[in-house]
Short mmCIF file of C-alpha atoms and ligand atoms in Angstrom, two decimals:
data_model
loop_
_atom_site.label_atom_id
_atom_site.label_comp_id
_atom_site.label_asym_id
_atom_site.label_seq_id
_atom_site.Cartn_x
_atom_site.Cartn_y
_atom_site.Cartn_z
CA MET X 314 -26.71 -2.11 1.45
CA ARG X 315 -25.38 1.17 2.80
CA ASP X 316 -27.06 4.41 1.90
CA THR X 317 -24.46 5.89 -0.42
CA SER X 318 -26.53 8.79 -1.72
CA ALA X 319 -24.44 11.28 0.25
CA ALA X 320 -21.06 9.79 -0.68
CA PRO X 321 -18.69 12.42 -2.08
CA LYS X 322 -17.32 11.90 -5.58
CA ILE X 323 -13.87 10.37 -5.65
CA SER X 324 -11.42 9.20 -8.28
CA ARG X 325 -12.62 6.18 -10.25
CA ASN X 326 -9.31 4.37 -9.79
CA PHE X 327 -6.73 3.94 -7.07
CA LEU X 328 -3.42 3.82 -8.89
CA THR X 329 -1.54 5.93 -6.36
CA VAL X 330 -2.32 7.55 -3.00
CA LEU X 331 -2.42 10.81 -4.96
CA ASP X 332 -5.71 9.66 -6.51
CA PHE X 333 -7.17 10.44 -3.09
CA GLU X 334 -7.86 13.90 -1.76
CA PRO X 335 -6.78 14.16 1.88
CA SER X 336 -10.45 13.98 2.86
CA ASP X 337 -10.80 10.69 0.90
CA LEU X 338 -7.84 9.27 2.76
CA GLU X 339 -9.28 10.29 6.12
CA ARG X 340 -12.66 8.83 5.20
CA CYS X 341 -11.08 5.59 4.00
CA LEU X 342 -9.24 5.18 7.30
CA ALA X 343 -12.36 5.95 9.32
CA LEU X 344 -14.39 3.47 7.26
CA ALA X 345 -11.63 0.88 7.61
CA ALA X 346 -11.77 1.24 11.40
CA GLN X 347 -15.55 0.83 11.20
CA VAL X 348 -15.49 -2.30 9.03
CA LYS X 349 -12.81 -3.70 11.31
CA ALA X 350 -15.09 -3.22 14.32
CA ASP X 351 -18.07 -4.64 12.38
CA ARG X 352 -16.27 -7.75 11.15
CA SER X 353 -17.52 -9.89 14.04
CA LEU X 354 -21.09 -9.25 12.80
CA GLY X 355 -20.39 -11.39 9.71
CA ARG X 356 -23.32 -11.30 7.26
CA GLN X 357 -25.10 -8.83 9.56
CA ALA X 358 -22.36 -6.21 9.07
CA PRO X 359 -23.63 -3.01 7.37
CA THR X 360 -21.25 -3.56 4.42
CA ALA X 361 -21.88 -7.32 4.04
CA HIS X 362 -23.83 -6.79 0.80
CA ALA X 363 -22.03 -3.70 -0.51
CA LEU X 364 -20.67 -5.54 -3.58
CA GLU X 365 -23.63 -7.84 -4.16
CA GLY X 366 -23.95 -8.63 -7.86
CA ARG X 367 -20.58 -7.04 -8.59
CA HIS X 368 -17.53 -8.81 -10.01
CA ILE X 369 -13.92 -7.91 -9.26
CA ALA X 370 -11.08 -9.49 -11.23
CA MET X 371 -7.62 -9.92 -9.77
CA LEU X 372 -4.48 -10.16 -11.87
CA PHE X 373 -1.09 -10.69 -10.19
CA GLU X 374 2.08 -10.69 -12.30
CA LYS X 375 4.28 -10.90 -9.18
CA ALA X 376 4.13 -13.08 -6.06
CA SER X 377 1.80 -12.13 -3.21
CA LEU X 378 0.53 -13.52 0.08
CA ARG X 379 -1.02 -10.55 1.88
CA THR X 380 -2.41 -8.47 -0.97
CA ARG X 381 -3.96 -11.36 -2.85
CA SER X 382 -5.49 -12.97 0.28
CA THR X 383 -6.83 -9.75 1.74
CA PHE X 384 -8.41 -8.57 -1.51
CA GLU X 385 -10.10 -11.95 -2.01
CA ILE X 386 -11.44 -11.99 1.53
CA ALA X 387 -12.49 -8.34 1.33
CA ILE X 388 -14.46 -8.90 -1.89
CA ARG X 389 -16.17 -12.00 -0.49
CA GLU X 390 -16.99 -10.34 2.84
CA LEU X 391 -18.56 -7.44 0.92
CA GLY X 392 -20.78 -9.94 -0.92
CA GLY X 393 -18.98 -9.61 -4.27
CA ASN X 394 -17.62 -12.18 -6.71
CA VAL X 395 -13.90 -12.68 -7.24
CA ILE X 396 -12.38 -13.70 -10.53
CA ALA X 397 -8.79 -14.79 -10.02
CA LEU X 398 -7.16 -14.35 -13.42
CA GLN X 399 -4.05 -16.38 -14.07
CA SER X 400 -0.74 -14.79 -15.02
CA ASP X 401 -0.99 -16.56 -18.41
CA VAL X 402 -3.19 -13.62 -19.39
CA ALA X 403 0.34 -12.22 -19.99
CA LEU X 404 -0.57 -8.55 -20.11
CA GLY X 405 0.72 -6.93 -23.27
CA GLN X 406 2.20 -10.16 -24.62
CA ARG X 407 -0.68 -12.39 -25.66
CA GLU X 408 -2.69 -9.33 -26.63
CA PRO X 409 -2.32 -5.58 -26.05
CA VAL X 410 -2.96 -4.25 -22.54
CA ALA X 411 -5.78 -2.06 -23.88
CA ASP X 412 -7.54 -5.10 -25.35
CA VAL X 413 -7.38 -7.00 -22.04
CA ALA X 414 -8.84 -3.94 -20.31
CA ARG X 415 -11.61 -3.51 -22.88
CA ASN X 416 -12.60 -7.17 -22.55
CA LEU X 417 -12.72 -7.05 -18.76
CA GLU X 418 -14.72 -3.82 -18.85
CA ARG X 419 -17.57 -5.75 -20.51
CA TRP X 420 -17.73 -8.31 -17.70
CA VAL X 421 -16.53 -6.92 -14.38
CA ASP X 422 -16.76 -3.76 -12.28
CA GLY X 423 -13.20 -3.57 -11.04
CA VAL X 424 -9.72 -5.02 -11.53
CA VAL X 425 -7.02 -5.36 -8.89
CA ILE X 426 -3.63 -5.51 -10.60
CA ARG X 427 -0.10 -6.23 -9.36
CA THR X 428 2.40 -5.59 -12.10
CA PHE X 429 5.73 -4.02 -13.01
CA LYS X 430 5.38 -0.58 -14.58
CA GLN X 431 3.03 2.03 -13.19
CA GLU X 432 2.50 3.17 -16.79
CA MET X 433 0.90 -0.17 -17.53
CA LEU X 434 -1.73 0.51 -14.86
CA GLU X 435 -2.33 3.96 -16.30
CA ALA X 436 -2.70 2.55 -19.82
CA PHE X 437 -5.05 -0.13 -18.54
CA ALA X 438 -7.25 2.40 -16.74
CA ALA X 439 -7.24 4.80 -19.70
CA ALA X 440 -8.40 2.07 -22.08
CA ALA X 441 -11.38 1.06 -19.93
CA PRO X 442 -12.97 4.13 -18.39
CA ARG X 443 -15.91 2.15 -17.00
CA LEU X 444 -13.63 -0.07 -14.88
CA HIS X 445 -12.33 0.68 -11.40
CA VAL X 446 -8.63 -0.14 -11.46
CA ILE X 447 -6.79 -0.71 -8.18
CA ASN X 448 -3.01 -0.87 -7.92
CA ALA X 449 -2.00 -3.92 -5.89
CA LEU X 450 1.70 -2.90 -6.22
CA SER X 451 3.78 -1.66 -9.09
CA ASP X 452 7.52 -1.06 -9.36
CA GLU X 453 6.89 2.57 -8.43
CA THR X 454 4.14 2.56 -5.79
CA HIS X 455 2.20 0.41 -3.30
CA PRO X 456 -0.75 2.57 -2.28
CA CYS X 457 -2.89 -0.14 -0.62
CA GLN X 458 0.02 -0.88 1.72
CA ALA X 459 0.16 2.78 2.73
CA LEU X 460 -3.51 2.73 3.73
CA ALA X 461 -2.89 -0.15 6.14
CA ASP X 462 0.23 1.54 7.45
CA MET X 463 -1.65 4.74 8.23
CA LEU X 464 -4.46 2.83 9.96
CA THR X 465 -1.90 0.95 12.06
CA LEU X 466 -0.14 4.16 13.02
CA THR X 467 -3.45 5.77 13.94
CA GLU X 468 -4.37 2.82 16.14
CA GLN X 469 -1.00 2.95 17.87
CA LEU X 470 -0.43 6.69 18.17
CA GLY X 471 -3.87 8.32 18.05
CA THR X 472 -3.57 11.57 16.17
CA LEU X 473 -0.86 11.51 13.52
CA ARG X 474 -0.30 15.22 13.02
CA GLY X 475 3.20 16.25 14.03
CA ARG X 476 4.43 12.66 14.45
CA THR X 477 7.65 11.50 12.77
CA LEU X 478 7.94 8.35 10.68
CA ALA X 479 11.45 7.25 9.70
CA TYR X 480 11.81 4.94 6.70
CA VAL X 481 15.23 3.29 6.51
CA GLY X 482 16.36 1.46 3.37
CA ASP X 483 15.55 1.33 -0.31
CA GLY X 484 13.62 4.31 -1.71
CA ASN X 485 11.20 1.91 -3.36
CA ASN X 486 7.49 1.55 -4.12
CA VAL X 487 6.57 1.15 -0.43
CA ALA X 488 8.61 4.21 0.59
CA VAL X 489 6.99 6.38 -2.08
CA SER X 490 3.39 5.54 -1.14
CA LEU X 491 4.22 5.83 2.55
CA ALA X 492 5.62 9.32 1.96
CA HIS X 493 2.51 10.35 0.00
CA ALA X 494 0.05 9.13 2.64
CA ALA X 495 1.99 10.23 5.70
CA ALA X 496 2.59 13.75 4.36
CA MET X 497 -1.12 14.08 3.55
CA LEU X 498 -1.95 13.24 7.16
CA GLY X 499 0.53 15.71 8.63
CA VAL X 500 3.27 13.21 9.53
CA HIS X 501 6.91 14.27 9.16
CA VAL X 502 8.70 11.71 6.99
CA HIS X 503 12.43 11.00 7.26
CA ILE X 504 13.85 8.68 4.62
CA ALA X 505 17.38 7.30 4.95
CA SER X 506 18.74 5.54 1.88
CA PRO X 507 22.15 4.96 0.33
CA GLU X 508 23.22 7.30 -2.46
CA GLY X 509 21.60 6.16 -5.68
CA TYR X 510 18.72 4.41 -3.89
CA GLN X 511 16.71 7.39 -2.67
CA ILE X 512 13.08 7.86 -3.60
CA PRO X 513 12.67 9.58 -6.99
CA HIS X 514 12.77 13.37 -7.00
CA SER X 515 9.25 13.40 -8.48
CA ALA X 516 7.96 11.51 -5.42
CA VAL X 517 9.64 14.02 -3.09
CA GLN X 518 7.91 16.83 -4.97
CA GLN X 519 4.56 15.04 -4.88
CA ALA X 520 4.77 14.33 -1.16
CA THR X 521 5.78 17.91 -0.49
CA SER X 522 2.91 19.25 -2.57
CA VAL X 523 0.26 17.17 -0.74
CA ALA X 524 1.78 17.68 2.74
CA ARG X 525 -0.54 19.24 5.30
CA PHE X 526 -0.31 20.66 8.81
CA GLY X 527 3.35 21.60 8.34
CA ALA X 528 4.55 18.03 7.63
CA ARG X 529 8.06 17.92 6.18
CA LEU X 530 9.76 15.27 4.07
CA ARG X 531 13.50 15.03 4.69
CA LEU X 532 16.01 12.76 2.97
CA PHE X 533 19.07 11.39 4.77
CA THR X 534 21.95 9.13 3.93
CA ASP X 535 22.68 8.32 7.58
CA ALA X 536 20.12 6.01 9.22
CA ALA X 537 20.97 7.28 12.74
CA ASP X 538 20.18 10.87 11.72
CA ALA X 539 16.85 9.84 10.19
CA VAL X 540 15.54 7.92 13.21
CA ALA X 541 16.40 10.53 15.87
CA GLY X 542 13.12 11.43 17.57
CA ALA X 543 11.04 9.13 15.34
CA ASP X 544 7.77 7.63 16.59
CA ALA X 545 8.14 4.67 14.23
CA ILE X 546 10.88 3.10 12.12
CA TYR X 547 9.80 1.41 8.90
CA THR X 548 11.87 -0.72 6.57
CA ASP X 549 11.38 -3.00 3.57
CA THR X 550 13.39 -5.51 1.58
CA TRP X 551 16.65 -4.31 0.05
CA THR X 552 15.77 -6.08 -3.22
CA SER X 553 12.24 -5.75 -4.53
CA MET X 554 10.47 -8.14 -6.86
CA GLY X 555 11.90 -7.77 -10.34
CA GLN X 556 15.35 -6.68 -9.04
CA GLU X 557 16.58 -10.14 -8.02
CA ALA X 558 19.64 -9.93 -10.31
CA GLU X 559 20.87 -6.93 -8.25
CA ALA X 560 20.65 -8.66 -4.84
CA ASP X 561 24.39 -9.35 -4.47
CA VAL X 562 25.29 -5.78 -5.36
CA ARG X 563 22.67 -4.32 -3.05
CA ARG X 564 23.42 -6.37 0.10
CA PRO X 565 26.70 -4.65 1.09
CA VAL X 566 25.37 -1.21 0.08
CA PHE X 567 22.38 -1.56 2.41
CA GLU X 568 24.14 -3.23 5.36
CA PRO X 569 24.48 0.06 7.31
CA TYR X 570 20.69 0.46 6.98
CA GLN X 571 19.73 -2.64 8.95
CA VAL X 572 17.08 -1.96 11.61
CA ASN X 573 18.57 -3.48 14.76
CA ASP X 574 18.38 -2.82 18.51
CA ALA X 575 21.08 -0.15 18.27
CA LEU X 576 19.12 1.79 15.64
CA MET X 577 15.81 1.36 17.48
CA SER X 578 17.43 2.78 20.63
CA LEU X 579 18.09 6.06 18.79
CA ALA X 580 14.39 6.63 18.08
CA ARG X 581 11.85 7.94 20.58
CA PRO X 582 11.39 5.60 23.60
CA GLY X 583 8.59 3.18 22.74
CA ALA X 584 9.02 3.72 19.00
CA LEU X 585 7.24 1.23 16.76
CA PHE X 586 8.84 -1.08 14.22
CA MET X 587 7.01 -1.41 10.90
CA HIS X 588 7.51 -3.56 7.80
CA CYS X 589 5.19 -4.30 4.89
CA LEU X 590 6.44 -7.93 4.75
CA PRO X 591 7.82 -10.27 3.58
CA ALA X 592 10.79 -9.59 5.89
CA HIS X 593 14.33 -10.91 5.58
CA ARG X 594 15.75 -11.42 9.06
CA GLY X 595 19.45 -10.66 9.25
CA GLU X 596 19.17 -8.30 6.28
CA GLU X 597 16.93 -5.22 6.59
CA VAL X 598 15.83 -6.19 10.13
CA THR X 599 17.18 -8.39 12.91
CA SER X 600 15.08 -11.20 14.41
CA GLU X 601 15.26 -9.38 17.75
CA VAL X 602 13.56 -6.24 16.41
CA PHE X 603 11.12 -8.18 14.23
CA GLU X 604 9.95 -10.26 17.22
CA SER X 605 10.09 -7.41 19.76
CA THR X 606 7.11 -5.76 21.43
CA ALA X 607 7.83 -2.69 19.27
CA SER X 608 6.89 -4.65 16.16
CA VAL X 609 3.42 -4.00 14.68
CA VAL X 610 4.02 -5.87 11.44
CA PHE X 611 1.11 -8.27 11.83
CA ASP X 612 -1.25 -5.41 12.69
CA GLN X 613 -0.18 -3.86 9.38
CA ALA X 614 -0.89 -7.17 7.64
CA GLU X 615 -4.32 -7.47 9.28
CA ASN X 616 -5.18 -3.90 8.40
CA ARG X 617 -4.61 -4.60 4.72
CA LEU X 618 -7.96 -6.40 4.83
CA HIS X 619 -9.93 -3.65 6.53
CA CYS X 620 -8.46 -0.84 4.45
CA GLN X 621 -9.05 -2.63 1.15
CA LYS X 622 -12.64 -3.31 2.17
CA ALA X 623 -13.07 0.40 2.82
CA LEU X 624 -11.40 1.19 -0.50
CA LEU X 625 -13.72 -1.16 -2.42
CA VAL X 626 -16.78 0.32 -0.73
CA MET X 627 -15.69 3.85 -1.61
CA LEU X 628 -14.53 3.14 -5.15
CA VAL X 629 -16.94 0.49 -6.38
CA ALA X 630 -19.99 0.26 -4.11
CA GLU X 631 -20.50 3.99 -3.77
CA ALA X 632 -19.75 4.77 -7.44
CA ARG X 633 -22.60 6.36 -9.33
N1 CP P 2104 3.01 -6.40 1.82
C1 CP P 2104 2.57 -7.04 0.72
O1 CP P 2104 2.12 -6.43 -0.26
O2 CP P 2104 2.63 -8.40 0.80
P1 CP P 2104 2.45 -9.40 -0.42
O3 CP P 2104 3.56 -9.14 -1.38
O4 CP P 2104 2.51 -10.78 0.19
O5 CP P 2104 1.12 -9.14 -1.06
N1 NVA P 2105 9.22 -3.46 -2.15
C1 NVA P 2105 8.70 -4.81 -2.14
C2 NVA P 2105 7.36 -4.84 -1.49
C3 NVA P 2105 6.74 -6.20 -1.38
C4 NVA P 2105 5.39 -6.15 -0.74
C5 NVA P 2105 8.62 -5.34 -3.56
O1 NVA P 2105 8.22 -4.59 -4.46
O2 NVA P 2105 8.99 -6.49 -3.79
#
């Protein structure tokens, strides 16, 4: 078990990137790089017993490959026990959200939740102050994804201060958390979205208020303008989970926002292509770009594991 006596106090929960101070984010990324390097040590790794005797429940109300798999593996590799709750728990339907939270609080140390409304996560956390609640994606934010994205960018670019990250597409959960994390690390963020699909004004204000080292957040409607001089271009699905009924309306609106070779050529030479996955080839990204040497999408996916391990160590193992 690590010596955690000197660990600084951090937020009990991770519902948004804003639960982290910039120093927490930097420490999480450094720890993630360390656990990544240590992974080959297996049970000899310094964090292999960090969650020994601890239980973490997982509750997914939406589909998942990456988040579910990487949290399960992370918990096991930290020596903890995973409880995979089924969606028939039916948060707020079979019994009130607060009652589910107050039951789980009696049995487990933490809960990883993927759900619809961010407010549900907040209500859950408020009802069970002894639990560590981790947001595995909500309609509004996807903070664990942003951790992996920042680790991937750091691996690829070295120092992030003064770099430019262009996000092209829907101003969704992924875009919001990306803007929060990037601004905190001194990355300029350009977001190009169609009118009516830009990130919420509140998220712009939040990102601006946590921005450091002169990082600026700029919104665009023209994808070409947003990617000029960018070190990386990021996109995500045009239709997020829960919005399936809007897919036919959205497709033509987002067509000018496809990340293709022509758009990539307007960014900085050697610019990276990023995507949280799952990707829809021929929609938000072409096969050519997805499969190109610029694409770091599977590094992002791998880094989900290392970042979530670091997050669990900081939130749960080091908690006093
Ligand atoms: N990127 C991501 O969160 O993937 P999943 O939806 O498969 O978990
Ligand atoms: N914006 C997407 C991300 C999936 C990981 C969604 O919410 O469906």
